[in-house]
Backbone as CSV, one residue per row, in Angstrom:
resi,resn,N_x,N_y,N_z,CA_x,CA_y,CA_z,C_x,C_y,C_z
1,UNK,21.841,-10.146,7.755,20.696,-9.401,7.288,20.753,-7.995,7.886
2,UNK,20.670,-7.343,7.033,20.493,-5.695,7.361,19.220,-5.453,8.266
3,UNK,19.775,-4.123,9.018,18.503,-3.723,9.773,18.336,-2.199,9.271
4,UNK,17.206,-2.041,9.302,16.845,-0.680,8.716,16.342,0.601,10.019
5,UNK,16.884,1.385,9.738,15.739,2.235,10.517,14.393,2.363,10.469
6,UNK,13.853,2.693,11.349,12.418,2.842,11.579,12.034,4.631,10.000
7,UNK,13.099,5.020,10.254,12.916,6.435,9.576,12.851,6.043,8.229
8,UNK,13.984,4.783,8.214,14.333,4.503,6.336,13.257,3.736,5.854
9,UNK,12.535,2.909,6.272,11.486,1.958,6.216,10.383,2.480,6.004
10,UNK,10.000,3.803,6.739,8.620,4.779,6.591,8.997,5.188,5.410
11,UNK,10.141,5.968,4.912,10.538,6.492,3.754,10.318,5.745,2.344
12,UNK,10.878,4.625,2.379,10.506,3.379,1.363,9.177,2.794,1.211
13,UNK,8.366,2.725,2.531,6.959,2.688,2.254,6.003,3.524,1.788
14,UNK,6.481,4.302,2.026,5.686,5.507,1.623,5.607,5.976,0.049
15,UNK,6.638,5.174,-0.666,7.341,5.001,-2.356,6.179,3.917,-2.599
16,UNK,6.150,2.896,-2.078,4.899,1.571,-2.360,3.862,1.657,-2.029
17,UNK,3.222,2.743,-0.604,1.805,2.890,-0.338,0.945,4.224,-1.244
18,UNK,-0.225,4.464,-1.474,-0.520,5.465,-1.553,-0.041,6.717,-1.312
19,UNK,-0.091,7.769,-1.933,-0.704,7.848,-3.697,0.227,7.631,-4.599
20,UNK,1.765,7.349,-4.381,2.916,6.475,-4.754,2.333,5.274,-5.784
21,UNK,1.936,4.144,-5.163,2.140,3.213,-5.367,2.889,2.399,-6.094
22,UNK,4.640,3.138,-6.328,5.600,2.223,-6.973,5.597,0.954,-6.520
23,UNK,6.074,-0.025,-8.012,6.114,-1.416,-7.408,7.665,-1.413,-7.387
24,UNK,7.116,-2.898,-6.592,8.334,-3.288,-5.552,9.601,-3.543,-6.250
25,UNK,9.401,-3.588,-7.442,10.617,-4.101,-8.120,11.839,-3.029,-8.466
26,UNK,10.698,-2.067,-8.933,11.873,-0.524,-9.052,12.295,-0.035,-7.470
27,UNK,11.245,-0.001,-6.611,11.912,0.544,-5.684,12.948,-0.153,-4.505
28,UNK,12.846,-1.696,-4.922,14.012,-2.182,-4.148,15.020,-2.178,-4.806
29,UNK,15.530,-1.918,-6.377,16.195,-1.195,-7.270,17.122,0.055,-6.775
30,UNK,16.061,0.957,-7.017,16.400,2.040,-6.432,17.112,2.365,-4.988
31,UNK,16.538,1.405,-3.959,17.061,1.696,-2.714,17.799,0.759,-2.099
32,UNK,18.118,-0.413,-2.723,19.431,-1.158,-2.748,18.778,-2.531,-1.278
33,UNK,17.753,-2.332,-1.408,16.880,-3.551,-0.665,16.277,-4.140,-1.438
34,UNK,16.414,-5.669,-0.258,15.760,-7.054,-1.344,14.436,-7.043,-1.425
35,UNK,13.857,-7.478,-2.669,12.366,-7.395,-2.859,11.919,-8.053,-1.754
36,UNK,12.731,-9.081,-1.192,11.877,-9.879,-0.082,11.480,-9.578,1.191
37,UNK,12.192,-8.038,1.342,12.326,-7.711,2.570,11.285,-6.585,1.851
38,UNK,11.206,-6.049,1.004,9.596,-5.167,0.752,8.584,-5.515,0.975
39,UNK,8.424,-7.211,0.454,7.337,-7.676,0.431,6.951,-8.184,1.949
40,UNK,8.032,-8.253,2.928,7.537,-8.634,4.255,7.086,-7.359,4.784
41,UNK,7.899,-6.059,4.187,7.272,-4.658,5.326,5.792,-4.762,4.488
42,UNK,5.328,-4.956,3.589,4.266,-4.939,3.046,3.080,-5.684,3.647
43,UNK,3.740,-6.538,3.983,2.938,-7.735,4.807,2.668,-7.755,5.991
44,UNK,3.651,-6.587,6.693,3.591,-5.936,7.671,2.070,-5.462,8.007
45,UNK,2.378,-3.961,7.080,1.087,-3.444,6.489,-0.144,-3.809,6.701
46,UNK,-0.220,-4.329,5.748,-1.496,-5.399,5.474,-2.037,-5.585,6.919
47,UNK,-0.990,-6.454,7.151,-2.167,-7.167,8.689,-2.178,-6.147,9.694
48,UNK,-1.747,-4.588,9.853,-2.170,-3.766,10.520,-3.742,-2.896,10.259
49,UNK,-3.810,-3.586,8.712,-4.796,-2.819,8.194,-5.023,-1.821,7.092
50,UNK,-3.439,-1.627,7.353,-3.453,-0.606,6.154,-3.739,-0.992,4.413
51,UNK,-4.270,-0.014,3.459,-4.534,-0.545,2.162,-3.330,-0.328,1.319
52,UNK,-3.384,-1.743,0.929,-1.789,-1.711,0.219,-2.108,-2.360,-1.227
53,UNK,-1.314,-1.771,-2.270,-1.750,-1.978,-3.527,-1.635,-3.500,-3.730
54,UNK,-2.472,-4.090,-4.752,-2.526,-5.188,-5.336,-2.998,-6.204,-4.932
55,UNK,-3.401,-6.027,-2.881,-3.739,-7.166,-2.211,-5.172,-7.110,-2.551
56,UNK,-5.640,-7.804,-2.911,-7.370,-8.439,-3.307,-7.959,-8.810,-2.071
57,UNK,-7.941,-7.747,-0.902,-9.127,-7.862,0.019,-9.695,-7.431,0.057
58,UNK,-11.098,-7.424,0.661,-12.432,-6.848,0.864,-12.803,-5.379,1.590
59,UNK,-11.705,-4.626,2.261,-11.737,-3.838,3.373,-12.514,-3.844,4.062
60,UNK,-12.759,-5.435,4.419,-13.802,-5.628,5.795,-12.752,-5.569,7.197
61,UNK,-11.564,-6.019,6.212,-10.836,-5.999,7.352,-9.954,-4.641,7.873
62,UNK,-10.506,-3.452,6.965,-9.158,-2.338,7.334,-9.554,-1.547,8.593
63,UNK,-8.694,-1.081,9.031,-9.128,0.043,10.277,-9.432,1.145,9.844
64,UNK,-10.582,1.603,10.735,-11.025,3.241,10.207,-9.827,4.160,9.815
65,UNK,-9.362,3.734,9.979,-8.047,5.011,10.064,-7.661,5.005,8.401
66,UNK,-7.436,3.346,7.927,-6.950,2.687,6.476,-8.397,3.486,5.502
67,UNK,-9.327,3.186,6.093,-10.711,3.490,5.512,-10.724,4.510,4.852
68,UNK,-10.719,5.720,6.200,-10.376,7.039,5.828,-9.561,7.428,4.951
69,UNK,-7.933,7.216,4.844,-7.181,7.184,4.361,-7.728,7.355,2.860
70,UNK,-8.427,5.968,2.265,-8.731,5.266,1.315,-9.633,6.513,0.888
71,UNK,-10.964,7.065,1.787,-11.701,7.210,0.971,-11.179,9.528,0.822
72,UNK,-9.999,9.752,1.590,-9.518,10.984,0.857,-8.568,10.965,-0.313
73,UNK,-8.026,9.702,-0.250,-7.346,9.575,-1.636,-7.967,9.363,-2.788
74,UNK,-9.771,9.346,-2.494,-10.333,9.089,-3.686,-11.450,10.250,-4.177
75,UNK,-11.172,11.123,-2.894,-12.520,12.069,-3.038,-12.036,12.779,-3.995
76,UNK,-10.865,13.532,-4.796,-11.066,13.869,-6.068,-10.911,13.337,-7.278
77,UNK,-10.905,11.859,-7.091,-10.981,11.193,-8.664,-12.296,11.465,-9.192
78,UNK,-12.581,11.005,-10.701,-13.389,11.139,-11.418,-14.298,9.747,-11.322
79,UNK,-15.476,9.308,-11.703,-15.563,8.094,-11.455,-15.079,7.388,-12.136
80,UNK,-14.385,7.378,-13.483,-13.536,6.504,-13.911,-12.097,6.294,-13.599
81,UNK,-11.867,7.355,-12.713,-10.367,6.922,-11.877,-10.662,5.994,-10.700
82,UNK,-11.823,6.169,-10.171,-12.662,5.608,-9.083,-12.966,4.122,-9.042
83,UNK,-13.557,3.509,-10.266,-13.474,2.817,-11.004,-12.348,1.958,-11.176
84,UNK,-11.461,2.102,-11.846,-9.799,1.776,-11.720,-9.351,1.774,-10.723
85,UNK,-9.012,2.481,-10.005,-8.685,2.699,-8.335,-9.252,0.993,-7.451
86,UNK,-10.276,0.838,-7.866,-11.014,0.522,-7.163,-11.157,-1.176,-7.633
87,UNK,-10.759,-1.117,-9.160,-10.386,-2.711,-9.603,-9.071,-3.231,-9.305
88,UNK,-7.827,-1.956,-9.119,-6.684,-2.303,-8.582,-6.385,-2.916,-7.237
89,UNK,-7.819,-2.515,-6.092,-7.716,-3.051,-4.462,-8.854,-3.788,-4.459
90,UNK,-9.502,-4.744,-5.652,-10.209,-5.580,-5.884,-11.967,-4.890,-4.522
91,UNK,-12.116,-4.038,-4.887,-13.349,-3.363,-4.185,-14.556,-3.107,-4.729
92,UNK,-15.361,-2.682,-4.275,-16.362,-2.283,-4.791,-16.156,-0.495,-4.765
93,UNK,-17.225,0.452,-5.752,-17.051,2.090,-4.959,-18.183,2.270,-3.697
94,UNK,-18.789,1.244,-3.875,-20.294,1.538,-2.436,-18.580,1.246,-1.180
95,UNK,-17.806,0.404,-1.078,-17.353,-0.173,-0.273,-16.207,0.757,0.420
């Protein structure tokens, strides 16, 4: 099993996290890594807190930091991007 750099791994996540959000399928395509090993840095993610596309949690659990994150990537949508945005990370917009 391959080991990645810490540099190459930020680089590739950063293709799957916000405001990216390629899925996993093109970009382990593209960068010659197994989907399975996306879906674990993803999983990574997740349980640090960070908001990662498609997971259907509540962001009761994210860290201010994920929060924040979340709510400048949304301060110039429209409310119907807001809306969408917002059915994609299974949320509410009060939330």
């Amino acid at each position: 099993m391959p080991r990645y750099s810490e540099e190459r791994k930020a680089a590739v996540l950063k293709k799957l996290l916000p405001p990216q959000n390629r899925s996993v399928v093109s970009v382990a395509t593209e960068e010659g890594i197994s989907d399975v090993t996306l879906y674990s840095w993803l999983k990574q993610c997740r349980e640090q807190g960070m908001p990662v596309p498609g997971h259907r949690n509540t962001g009761e659990d994210w860290s201010p930091e994920a929060k924040l994150a979340v709510v400048i990537e949304t301060a110039s949508m429209s409310e119907a991007e807001l809306s969408a945005y917002c059915r994609e990370k299974g949320l509410y917009p009060e939330q």
